[in-house]
């Protein structure tokens, strides 16, 4: 009890609250601008944390991380361009809601379920840090490969009308991500001798291209000769989601948060995989799966709860074993070590007060995020009052800055342009975009983990069928594919019957 | 163009892509050494072959389904299948040009040029006030927020270096 009181005293100093708030605000800004990742925000925040005490310093970093993760949904919902890869799944239903005039409900729901997901995962982390870290650390390359393959099987549910076209899209995404230096042996692949091509296609650059460029082309293609002047994006109703809506979806929020926490606890996975798995899970168990992709609020709740639950999940291996799950948590780890908090079992014995202080800092960060976002919704939705064409010009410049600033390379602007125009053409010929993103997100992990597993087993495939975890994930993947194929066959049969009936 | 004809063309293009890709992979990427090293070639090769296989299925399906199920869907959505070639090509040129200008004359000069060009060509705006307001406004706000407040590097040109 005394430890908790001391931790409260550490976390509730004005400096600590202000540092966490500053982190949350900066994270929100960076997260909501496509191309500016919260990892960049964390890198900028790290030097500021040197002059602070341990809890405010880690609070600043965690606030930035949490704010960034939540902020990705703002541009995903308002513009259909995900601010972070973790928010890519939120676009699928968030943006259709904006087009319908429900932007503020989508934004409000996203922030509330994000806070729920984050706090839920924190609670799970506190209760089960030992157990979960033991299970998660048992995940070797073979297990992560099987998990990624399971994640990839969700492509079947995101294919739209044609399974073949969805699979084509998935393979295209996988192919794009093999361009550049091979991560394991450093061999250049499809680079044609170009130094710029060696760095490969950055995932964020590809995401900006996939989502922003088609939006800009559509806006520039509008016929203004009829109306004679520019139109607003959509009409906006600034209202918050009703409590009943959230209460009805509480089970979905819990399920998605569990998925996010579990995925977050496995190093090398991340928010994008969690949000797509949660989205697929929500669609599969929804009463109205046919409304997904058309503005179903469940399609916002699931990915947002899951990607924020990842924040708590990643803290499990970070605090208990000192293993960062992604580049962002690696910076948090650096911040902790600079302040003398060396992660591992000894951390909980030697610095228990600081650890509890960090837990409280996470709660404060979520309170800040909730407050800032709920207050900000009224401001954010004004973006939609700007004429669509003018907004497209601003988005064009912001996306170019975002793409450039990732690696300070104009090559990324070229890549964004080419991928974006290709995406526009693919959409026009009815090839869905979502499986391309899934291919891009999962492709590098799929290849690297498989190759590492094969190296470890010296070429023997038994590494994939002797581990129960691998067998479970592979079976789940097979089940998803079988069910999806059966449901597609059923749908085709129904359509055939309809055609025959109308012919008769 | 009907849906099956479109699928046929898409299938052919994808098949061509897969053949070219697979050939390039075989010619340019070395294979693994065995004993667990499957090498950097295996995955790109497998993806190329998968694409080929899927595009053949797409081709066969489009040939077999000529007047059946797809007709109903395509009739309902025909109006959404317009490709705006000119705006797409223009945007591609503008972004490629912007990338080149960024490294040559830097952010502060290239951004107003892009904004004015886009507004003049794509949006057919002819108001000088709009040109000035948008080009100077966007450049100034972005430069202040990103370069000065957030400390994010915006390109400086090798030819002209401002900002």
XYZ file of C-alpha atoms in Angstrom:
667
model
C 0.000 0.000 0.000
C 2.837 2.332 0.894
C 4.419 1.557 -2.468
C 1.223 2.589 -4.249
C 0.972 5.824 -2.272
C 4.576 6.647 -3.125
C 3.879 5.848 -6.769
C 0.851 8.163 -6.700
C 3.022 10.889 -5.254
C 5.554 10.396 -8.073
C 2.980 10.305 -10.876
C 0.723 13.114 -9.689
C 3.299 15.900 -9.519
C 2.477 18.909 -11.759
C 5.652 18.213 -13.758
C 4.664 14.607 -14.327
C 1.099 15.429 -15.401
C 2.341 18.182 -17.714
C 5.025 15.938 -19.263
C 2.514 13.170 -19.932
C 0.056 15.701 -21.396
C 2.746 17.163 -23.639
C 3.665 13.675 -24.828
C 0.022 12.809 -25.519
C -0.468 16.035 -27.510
C 2.699 15.608 -29.584
C 1.863 11.936 -30.151
C -1.659 12.857 -31.284
C -0.318 15.418 -33.763
C 2.316 13.080 -35.187
C -0.071 10.137 -35.256
C -2.783 12.029 -37.072
C -0.549 13.313 -39.890
C 0.073 10.556 -42.440
C 3.766 9.868 -42.745
C 4.781 11.346 -39.401
C 5.014 8.337 -37.132
C 4.911 8.348 -33.359
C 8.310 6.675 -33.523
C 9.654 9.975 -34.899
C 7.774 11.815 -32.133
C 9.354 9.488 -29.557
C 12.798 10.094 -31.002
C 12.185 13.842 -30.622
C 10.818 13.418 -27.088
C 13.712 11.256 -25.878
C 16.253 14.098 -25.428
C 13.628 16.159 -23.543
C 13.170 13.264 -21.110
C 16.861 13.382 -20.066
C 16.255 16.387 -17.819
C 13.223 14.931 -16.071
C 12.863 12.501 -13.165
C 12.229 8.855 -14.013
C 8.420 8.754 -13.818
C 7.722 12.035 -15.685
C 10.363 11.037 -18.266
C 8.868 7.598 -18.950
C 5.405 9.179 -18.719
C 6.391 11.638 -21.458
C 7.561 8.790 -23.693
C 4.551 6.571 -22.979
C 2.199 9.530 -23.456
C 3.746 10.126 -26.883
C 3.417 6.433 -27.747
C -0.210 6.237 -26.598
C -1.167 9.570 -28.190
C 0.407 8.484 -31.469
C -1.361 5.149 -31.501
C -4.733 6.835 -30.880
C -4.075 9.772 -33.238
C -3.741 7.488 -36.266
C -7.504 7.090 -36.308
C -8.187 10.826 -36.844
C -6.981 11.026 -40.445
C -8.134 7.444 -41.078
C -11.704 8.424 -40.246
C -11.787 11.966 -41.601
C -9.803 11.554 -44.828
C -9.586 7.807 -45.352
C -5.795 8.016 -44.975
C -4.383 6.138 -41.965
C -2.014 8.216 -39.836
C -0.221 5.051 -38.757
C -0.172 1.478 -40.137
C -2.133 0.420 -37.036
C -5.048 2.575 -38.183
C -5.217 1.044 -41.677
C -8.094 -1.251 -40.694
C -10.002 1.695 -39.185
C -10.272 3.302 -42.640
C -12.452 0.454 -43.918
C -15.514 1.514 -41.940
C -14.446 4.829 -40.403
C -14.216 6.681 -43.702
C -17.580 5.416 -45.021
C -19.075 6.715 -41.750
C -17.551 10.148 -42.477
C -19.025 10.103 -45.987
C -22.390 9.389 -44.360
C -22.001 12.410 -42.062
C -21.174 10.408 -38.922
C -17.554 11.516 -38.601
C -17.858 12.776 -35.055
C -19.574 9.579 -33.877
C -16.811 7.517 -35.479
C -14.097 9.737 -33.945
C -15.754 9.732 -30.525
C -16.221 5.980 -30.577
C -12.641 5.468 -31.755
C -11.160 7.472 -28.891
C -13.405 5.940 -26.214
C -12.737 2.354 -27.316
C -9.053 3.195 -27.708
C -8.937 4.291 -24.079
C -10.902 1.193 -23.092
C -8.500 -1.046 -25.039
C -5.454 0.641 -23.553
C -6.659 0.495 -19.953
C -7.942 -3.060 -20.381
C -4.545 -4.196 -21.635
C -2.844 -2.350 -18.781
C -5.031 -4.214 -16.274
C -4.209 -7.532 -17.961
C -0.552 -6.597 -17.957
C -0.509 -5.837 -14.238
C -2.335 -9.053 -13.353
C -0.545 -11.443 -15.688
C 2.834 -9.933 -16.491
C 4.717 -13.069 -15.359
C 2.488 -15.624 -17.029
C 2.053 -13.791 -20.331
C 5.750 -12.987 -20.641
C 6.588 -16.682 -20.163
C 4.137 -17.702 -22.910
C 5.131 -14.879 -25.241
C 8.843 -15.508 -24.917
C 8.220 -19.092 -26.024
C 7.296 -17.744 -29.458
C 10.186 -18.537 -31.759
C 10.403 -17.813 -35.496
C 8.235 -20.849 -36.368
C 5.467 -19.739 -34.002
C 5.563 -16.137 -35.248
C 5.517 -17.415 -38.847
C 2.389 -19.473 -38.057
C 0.780 -16.480 -36.339
C 1.544 -14.249 -39.327
C 0.169 -16.913 -41.675
C -2.992 -17.000 -39.565
C -3.157 -13.219 -39.843
C -2.729 -13.562 -43.589
C -5.641 -15.998 -43.796
C -7.937 -13.138 -42.769
C -7.391 -11.855 -46.311
C -10.218 -14.209 -47.292
C -12.662 -12.116 -45.306
C -11.417 -8.844 -46.795
C -11.674 -9.812 -50.450
C -15.005 -8.218 -51.231
C -16.877 -9.876 -54.102
C -14.084 -11.986 -55.547
C -11.773 -14.278 -53.603
C -9.395 -14.561 -56.582
C -9.025 -10.792 -56.926
C -8.462 -10.482 -53.176
C -5.720 -13.103 -53.321
C -4.172 -11.349 -56.349
C -4.142 -8.134 -54.309
C -2.531 -9.915 -51.349
C 0.200 -11.372 -53.564
C 0.837 -7.944 -55.130
C 1.334 -6.518 -51.625
C 3.742 -9.327 -50.771
C 5.685 -8.782 -54.004
C 6.108 -5.041 -53.429
C 7.640 -5.654 -50.011
C 10.319 -7.993 -51.400
C 11.829 -5.099 -53.384
C 15.045 -3.749 -51.841
C 17.817 -5.269 -49.755
C 16.971 -8.715 -48.416
C 16.751 -8.375 -44.617
C 18.625 -11.588 -43.808
C 21.490 -11.813 -46.303
C 21.584 -8.237 -47.604
C 21.159 -9.305 -51.229
C 19.593 -6.615 -53.467
C 16.310 -7.782 -54.983
C 14.643 -6.152 -58.016
C 16.682 -2.997 -57.466
C 18.069 -2.773 -61.033
C 21.314 -1.329 -59.690
C 19.609 1.727 -58.177
C 20.847 2.810 -54.749
C 17.451 4.348 -53.957
C 15.667 1.102 -54.735
C 17.896 -0.723 -52.234
C 16.046 0.831 -49.299
C 12.895 -0.827 -50.626
C 9.364 0.455 -50.333
C 8.583 1.859 -46.916
C 5.281 0.588 -45.517
C 4.100 4.060 -44.521
C 4.956 5.511 -47.924
C 2.980 2.717 -49.538
C 0.037 3.330 -47.192
C 0.011 7.047 -47.993
C 0.068 6.236 -51.697
C -2.643 3.593 -51.432
C -5.071 5.798 -49.540
C -4.210 9.422 -50.302
C -3.496 9.374 -54.028
C -6.847 7.800 -55.060
C -8.598 10.380 -52.815
C -6.717 13.226 -54.530
C -7.398 11.860 -58.031
C -11.118 11.515 -57.245
C -11.225 15.078 -55.888
C -9.411 16.454 -58.952
C -11.694 14.509 -61.288
C -14.936 16.025 -60.030
C -16.934 17.866 -62.631
C -17.236 21.454 -61.404
C -18.922 22.730 -64.551
C -22.350 21.663 -63.248
C -22.276 23.247 -59.799
C -19.881 26.034 -60.788
C -18.220 26.090 -57.386
C -16.419 23.831 -54.994
C -18.360 21.555 -52.671
C -17.853 20.798 -49.002
C -16.595 17.279 -48.177
C -19.739 16.241 -46.313
C -22.185 17.808 -43.881
C -21.026 17.408 -40.316
C -23.024 16.752 -37.155
C -20.792 17.368 -34.131
C -22.160 14.760 -31.722
C -20.664 12.087 -29.496
C -21.533 8.376 -29.556
C -24.446 7.466 -27.275
C -23.618 5.378 -24.216
C -25.977 2.615 -25.408
C -23.923 2.117 -28.566
C -20.788 1.490 -26.549
C -22.595 -0.711 -24.033
C -24.066 -2.881 -26.825
C -20.565 -3.490 -28.141
C -18.839 -4.136 -24.827
C -18.176 -7.816 -25.630
C -16.636 -6.834 -28.972
C -14.436 -4.298 -27.158
C -13.268 -6.946 -24.680
C -12.600 -9.504 -27.441
C -10.655 -7.000 -29.531
C -8.686 -5.797 -26.501
C -7.734 -9.387 -25.697
C -6.529 -9.893 -29.282
C -4.526 -6.644 -29.093
C -2.949 -7.494 -25.737
C -2.014 -10.993 -26.889
C -0.501 -9.795 -30.161
C 1.268 -6.897 -28.438
C 2.919 -9.284 -25.980
C 4.615 -11.126 -28.862
C 7.712 -9.159 -29.908
C 7.960 -8.283 -33.590
C 4.239 -8.250 -34.319
C 2.547 -4.889 -33.725
C -0.651 -2.885 -33.970
C -1.374 -3.427 -37.669
C -1.619 -7.212 -37.341
C -3.730 -6.880 -34.184
C -6.174 -4.435 -35.757
C -6.690 -6.539 -38.893
C -7.184 -9.715 -36.828
C -9.690 -7.898 -34.607
C -11.498 -6.456 -37.641
C -11.782 -9.898 -39.209
C -12.955 -11.361 -35.906
C -15.603 -8.633 -35.550
C -16.859 -9.219 -39.101
C -16.948 -12.970 -38.676
C -19.054 -12.815 -35.495
C -21.197 -9.827 -36.451
C -24.935 -10.107 -36.984
C -24.564 -7.938 -40.085
C -21.261 -8.921 -41.731
C -22.499 -7.587 -45.085
C -22.481 -4.014 -43.697
C -18.726 -4.128 -42.962
C -16.824 -1.825 -45.280
C -19.918 0.364 -45.634
C -19.703 2.238 -42.346
C -20.437 -0.326 -39.628
C -19.380 1.101 -36.242
C -18.156 -2.367 -35.201
C -15.525 -1.980 -37.927
C -14.175 1.050 -36.043
C -14.516 -0.374 -32.543
C -12.615 -3.612 -33.198
C -9.394 -2.261 -34.758
C -9.193 0.768 -32.453
C -9.653 -1.262 -29.258
C -7.128 -3.820 -30.524
C -4.377 -1.439 -31.653
C -4.466 0.465 -28.382
C -4.510 -2.755 -26.392
C -1.183 -3.466 -28.083
C 0.339 -0.651 -25.995
C -0.281 -2.593 -22.767
C 0.721 -5.859 -24.415
C 4.100 -4.538 -25.545
C 4.857 -3.421 -21.983
C 4.742 -7.067 -20.838
C 7.957 -8.288 -22.536
C 9.423 -4.786 -22.188
C 9.142 -4.546 -18.419
C 9.565 -8.204 -17.524
C 12.269 -9.226 -19.999
C 13.605 -6.010 -21.511
C 12.476 -7.028 -25.012
C 10.968 -4.187 -27.065
C 8.192 -5.304 -29.408
C 8.691 -2.542 -31.983
C 10.903 0.516 -32.673
C 8.658 2.752 -30.547
C 9.005 0.605 -27.434
C 12.733 0.327 -28.128
C 12.922 4.109 -27.592
C 10.882 3.756 -24.384
C 13.374 1.067 -23.302
C 16.241 3.459 -24.025
C 14.526 6.121 -21.908
C 14.086 3.672 -19.038
C 17.709 2.571 -19.107
C 18.943 6.185 -19.186
C 16.993 6.721 -15.949
C 18.469 3.621 -14.348
C 15.389 1.444 -14.756
C 16.835 -1.737 -16.220
C 13.975 -4.036 -17.269
C 13.893 -7.621 -16.055
C 12.721 -9.483 -12.937
C 14.940 -7.267 -10.759
C 13.051 -4.172 -11.912
C 9.989 -5.137 -9.883
C 12.130 -5.717 -6.775
C 14.505 -2.746 -6.984
C 12.234 -0.096 -8.507
C 8.715 -1.180 -7.571
C 7.624 2.397 -6.789
C 8.751 3.648 -10.197
C 7.081 0.698 -11.954
C 3.759 1.432 -10.229
C 4.336 5.096 -11.070
C 4.683 4.100 -14.741
C 1.389 2.172 -14.546
C -0.305 5.290 -13.162
C 1.389 7.385 -15.852
C -0.224 5.163 -18.498
C -3.643 5.818 -16.929
C -2.960 9.578 -16.864
C -1.840 9.411 -20.514
C -5.133 7.811 -21.504
C -7.070 10.446 -19.539
C -5.126 13.144 -21.426
C -5.761 11.429 -24.748
C -9.471 11.098 -23.995
C -9.760 14.748 -22.992
C -7.696 16.102 -25.873
C -9.456 13.990 -28.495
C -12.994 14.599 -27.217
C -12.316 18.329 -27.086
C -10.592 18.131 -30.434
C -13.437 16.390 -32.255
C -15.299 19.674 -32.682
C -12.137 21.150 -34.202
C -11.178 18.091 -36.261
C -14.555 17.816 -37.999
C -14.168 21.371 -39.313
C -11.640 19.852 -41.720
C -14.662 18.439 -43.531
C -16.109 21.919 -44.081
C -13.160 22.761 -46.332
C -14.047 22.262 -50.034
C -12.936 18.826 -51.171
C -10.630 20.128 -53.926
C -8.844 22.572 -51.618
C -8.510 19.823 -49.017
C -7.029 17.579 -51.721
C -4.327 20.195 -52.473
C -3.466 20.453 -48.763
C -3.479 16.646 -48.418
C -1.203 16.406 -51.465
C 1.431 18.664 -49.876
C 1.109 17.045 -46.428
C 1.434 13.553 -47.876
C 4.464 14.550 -49.930
C 6.063 16.029 -46.771
C 5.108 12.898 -44.823
C 6.562 10.557 -47.438
C 9.738 12.640 -47.771
C 10.352 13.045 -44.056
C 10.364 9.305 -43.334
C 13.836 8.857 -44.838
C 14.579 12.346 -46.214
C 14.455 10.873 -49.680
C 12.633 12.113 -52.781
C 12.549 8.472 -53.883
C 9.756 7.968 -51.345
C 7.683 10.663 -53.089
C 8.180 8.847 -56.398
C 7.254 5.524 -54.758
C 4.156 7.108 -53.182
C 3.062 8.529 -56.558
C 3.556 5.294 -58.489
C 1.940 3.079 -55.841
C -0.941 5.540 -55.470
C -1.762 5.756 -59.164
C -1.432 1.958 -59.442
C -3.821 1.629 -56.476
C -6.317 3.941 -58.160
C -6.236 1.789 -61.307
C -6.539 -1.418 -59.278
C -9.607 -0.065 -57.461
C -11.105 0.895 -60.809
C -10.775 -2.691 -62.052
C -12.297 -3.973 -58.807
C -9.164 -5.336 -57.154
C -9.558 -4.602 -53.424
C -6.927 -2.501 -51.652
C -7.149 -3.991 -48.156
C -5.457 -7.323 -49.017
C -2.573 -5.349 -50.569
C -2.056 -3.609 -47.225
C -2.249 -6.912 -45.389
C 0.350 -8.340 -47.769
C 2.603 -5.341 -47.182
C 2.201 -5.422 -43.398
C 2.705 -9.155 -43.019
C 5.013 -9.915 -45.959
C 8.392 -9.042 -44.404
C 7.540 -10.915 -41.176
C 6.254 -13.920 -43.112
C 9.484 -14.278 -45.077
C 11.973 -13.395 -42.345
C 10.433 -15.656 -39.708
C 10.149 -18.597 -42.125
C 13.741 -18.227 -43.249
C 15.024 -17.850 -39.694
C 13.042 -20.911 -38.614
C 14.479 -22.927 -41.507
C 18.005 -21.824 -40.605
C 17.492 -22.794 -36.971
C 16.170 -26.215 -37.937
C 18.910 -26.665 -40.580
C 16.339 -27.114 -43.300
C 14.094 -29.597 -41.491
C 10.395 -28.854 -41.709
C 9.645 -30.606 -38.403
C 10.067 -27.244 -36.645
C 6.616 -26.406 -38.033
C 4.757 -29.518 -36.901
C 6.356 -30.356 -33.582
C 5.273 -27.162 -31.832
C 1.660 -27.198 -30.524
C 1.450 -23.395 -30.923
C 2.360 -23.657 -34.597
C -0.177 -26.434 -35.140
C -2.913 -24.380 -33.444
C -2.256 -21.290 -35.597
C -1.941 -23.293 -38.815
C -5.197 -25.143 -38.033
C -6.946 -21.831 -37.364
C -5.637 -20.477 -40.674
C -6.870 -23.588 -42.505
C -10.283 -23.299 -40.819
C -10.641 -19.643 -41.837
C -9.763 -20.465 -45.465
C -12.156 -23.450 -45.590
C -15.066 -21.503 -44.059
C -14.500 -18.547 -46.368
C -14.298 -20.756 -49.463
C -17.487 -22.570 -48.441
C -19.354 -19.308 -47.861
C -18.160 -17.981 -51.251
C -19.391 -21.183 -52.948
C -22.724 -20.814 -51.151
C -23.029 -17.204 -52.291
C -22.204 -18.147 -55.891
C -24.826 -20.916 -55.826
C -27.433 -18.473 -54.527
C -26.612 -15.977 -57.278
C -26.793 -18.733 -59.911
C -30.225 -19.734 -58.625
C -31.328 -16.087 -58.792
C -30.142 -15.769 -62.413
C -31.823 -19.051 -63.395
C -35.008 -17.932 -61.688
C -35.053 -14.563 -63.468
C -34.242 -16.253 -66.817
C -37.167 -18.595 -66.337
C -16.406 -2.709 -71.171
C -18.224 -5.538 -69.358
C -16.921 -7.079 -66.168
C -15.724 -10.288 -67.817
C -13.882 -8.362 -70.558
C -12.251 -6.206 -67.885
C -11.261 -9.305 -65.920
C -9.831 -10.790 -69.094
C -7.632 -7.732 -69.709
C -6.604 -7.554 -66.029
C -5.832 -11.283 -66.052
C -3.647 -10.909 -69.139
C -1.770 -7.928 -67.660
C -1.212 -9.736 -64.362
C -0.016 -12.847 -66.174
C 2.478 -10.728 -68.118
C 3.621 -9.111 -64.880
C 4.092 -12.494 -63.230
C 6.093 -13.857 -66.175
C 8.361 -10.775 -66.257
C 8.718 -10.775 -62.458
C 9.544 -14.500 -62.286
C 12.077 -14.188 -65.100
C 13.746 -11.188 -63.416
C 13.839 -13.012 -60.072
C 15.500 -16.072 -61.630
C 18.011 -13.968 -63.566
C 18.961 -11.396 -60.898
C 18.552 -12.962 -57.428
C 20.866 -15.763 -56.260
C 19.392 -18.958 -54.848
C 20.088 -20.230 -51.313
C 22.903 -22.587 -50.361
C 20.665 -25.323 -48.970
C 20.810 -26.852 -45.459
C 18.280 -24.422 -44.110
C 19.339 -21.433 -46.177
C 16.448 -21.109 -48.585
C 17.985 -17.905 -49.892
C 16.667 -14.511 -50.941
C 15.193 -15.855 -54.195
C 12.635 -18.311 -52.792
C 9.913 -15.929 -51.626
C 9.888 -13.495 -54.579
C 9.885 -16.514 -56.902
C 7.007 -18.132 -55.043
C 5.014 -14.865 -55.109
C 5.604 -14.512 -58.853
C 4.406 -18.058 -59.471
C 1.369 -17.518 -57.215
C 0.459 -14.397 -59.181
C 0.778 -16.334 -62.424
C -1.429 -19.126 -61.113
C -4.082 -16.699 -59.848
C -4.095 -14.673 -63.062
C -4.589 -17.872 -65.091
C -7.605 -18.704 -62.898
C -8.912 -15.145 -63.381
C -8.498 -15.499 -67.155
C -10.240 -18.874 -67.239
C -13.058 -17.589 -65.045
C -13.589 -14.539 -67.232
C -13.729 -16.778 -70.324
C -16.182 -19.208 -68.742
C -18.467 -16.688 -67.058
C -19.140 -14.539 -70.085
C -22.814 -13.837 -69.692
C -23.649 -15.364 -66.337
C -23.431 -14.152 -62.807
C -21.165 -11.154 -63.381
C -23.715 -9.401 -65.616
C -26.059 -8.644 -62.779
C -23.250 -7.136 -60.659
C -21.669 -5.155 -63.472
C -24.987 -3.666 -64.540
C -25.590 -2.421 -61.024
C -22.160 -0.824 -60.682
C -21.239 0.154 -64.240
C -21.212 3.888 -63.407
C -18.474 3.442 -60.763
C -16.020 1.846 -63.157
C -14.840 5.014 -64.892
C -11.084 5.525 -64.906
C -9.989 9.175 -64.887
C -6.839 8.759 -66.942
C -5.943 12.436 -67.327
C -6.078 13.460 -63.635
C -4.165 10.268 -62.739
C -1.431 10.945 -65.289
C -1.264 14.628 -64.296
C -0.944 13.811 -60.614
C 1.786 11.285 -61.327
C 3.733 13.872 -63.341
C 3.171 16.555 -60.675
C 4.435 14.331 -57.856
C 7.452 13.142 -59.834
C 8.217 16.762 -60.705
C 7.756 17.844 -57.086
C 10.196 15.174 -55.908
C 12.758 16.397 -58.442
C 12.185 20.066 -57.526
C 12.494 19.295 -53.797
C 16.042 18.058 -54.166
C 16.929 20.804 -56.661
C 15.453 24.007 -55.237
C 14.174 22.883 -51.832
C 10.820 22.877 -50.077
C 10.273 26.636 -49.833
C 10.430 27.181 -53.593
C 9.047 23.905 -54.923
C 5.884 23.825 -52.784
C 4.334 27.092 -54.078
C 5.168 25.980 -57.619
C 3.358 22.665 -57.052
C 0.323 24.329 -55.453
C -0.049 26.929 -58.218
C 0.445 24.300 -60.925
C -2.135 21.937 -59.396
C -4.668 24.733 -58.911
C -4.166 26.089 -62.418
C -4.109 22.794 -64.316
C -6.164 20.358 -62.228
C -8.669 22.663 -60.540
C -8.783 25.288 -63.323
C -8.658 28.097 -60.778
C -7.916 31.486 -62.336
C -8.028 33.740 -59.275
C -4.691 35.377 -58.416
C -5.840 35.825 -54.811
C -6.426 32.077 -54.519
C -3.028 31.304 -56.050
C -1.223 33.619 -53.667
C -3.228 32.654 -50.594
C -2.984 28.926 -51.094
C 0.612 28.702 -52.272
C 2.105 31.087 -49.713
C -0.261 29.971 -46.937
C 0.386 26.225 -47.298
C 4.143 26.687 -47.693
C 4.473 29.072 -44.769
C 2.306 27.069 -42.363
C 4.020 23.776 -43.261
C 7.482 25.337 -43.009
C 6.719 26.926 -39.625
C 5.002 23.875 -38.133
C 7.237 21.130 -39.468
C 10.655 22.749 -39.794
C 10.568 25.264 -36.955
C 8.160 23.858 -34.333
C 8.455 20.096 -34.785
C 12.064 20.138 -35.990
C 11.384 17.935 -39.021
C 13.814 18.382 -41.875
C 12.191 19.701 -45.044
C 14.304 19.492 -48.163
C 16.955 22.088 -48.960
C 17.841 22.245 -52.633
C 21.362 21.712 -53.907
C 20.866 24.461 -56.486
C 19.035 27.035 -54.387
C 19.038 26.720 -50.613
C 16.368 28.709 -48.759
C 14.845 27.882 -45.360
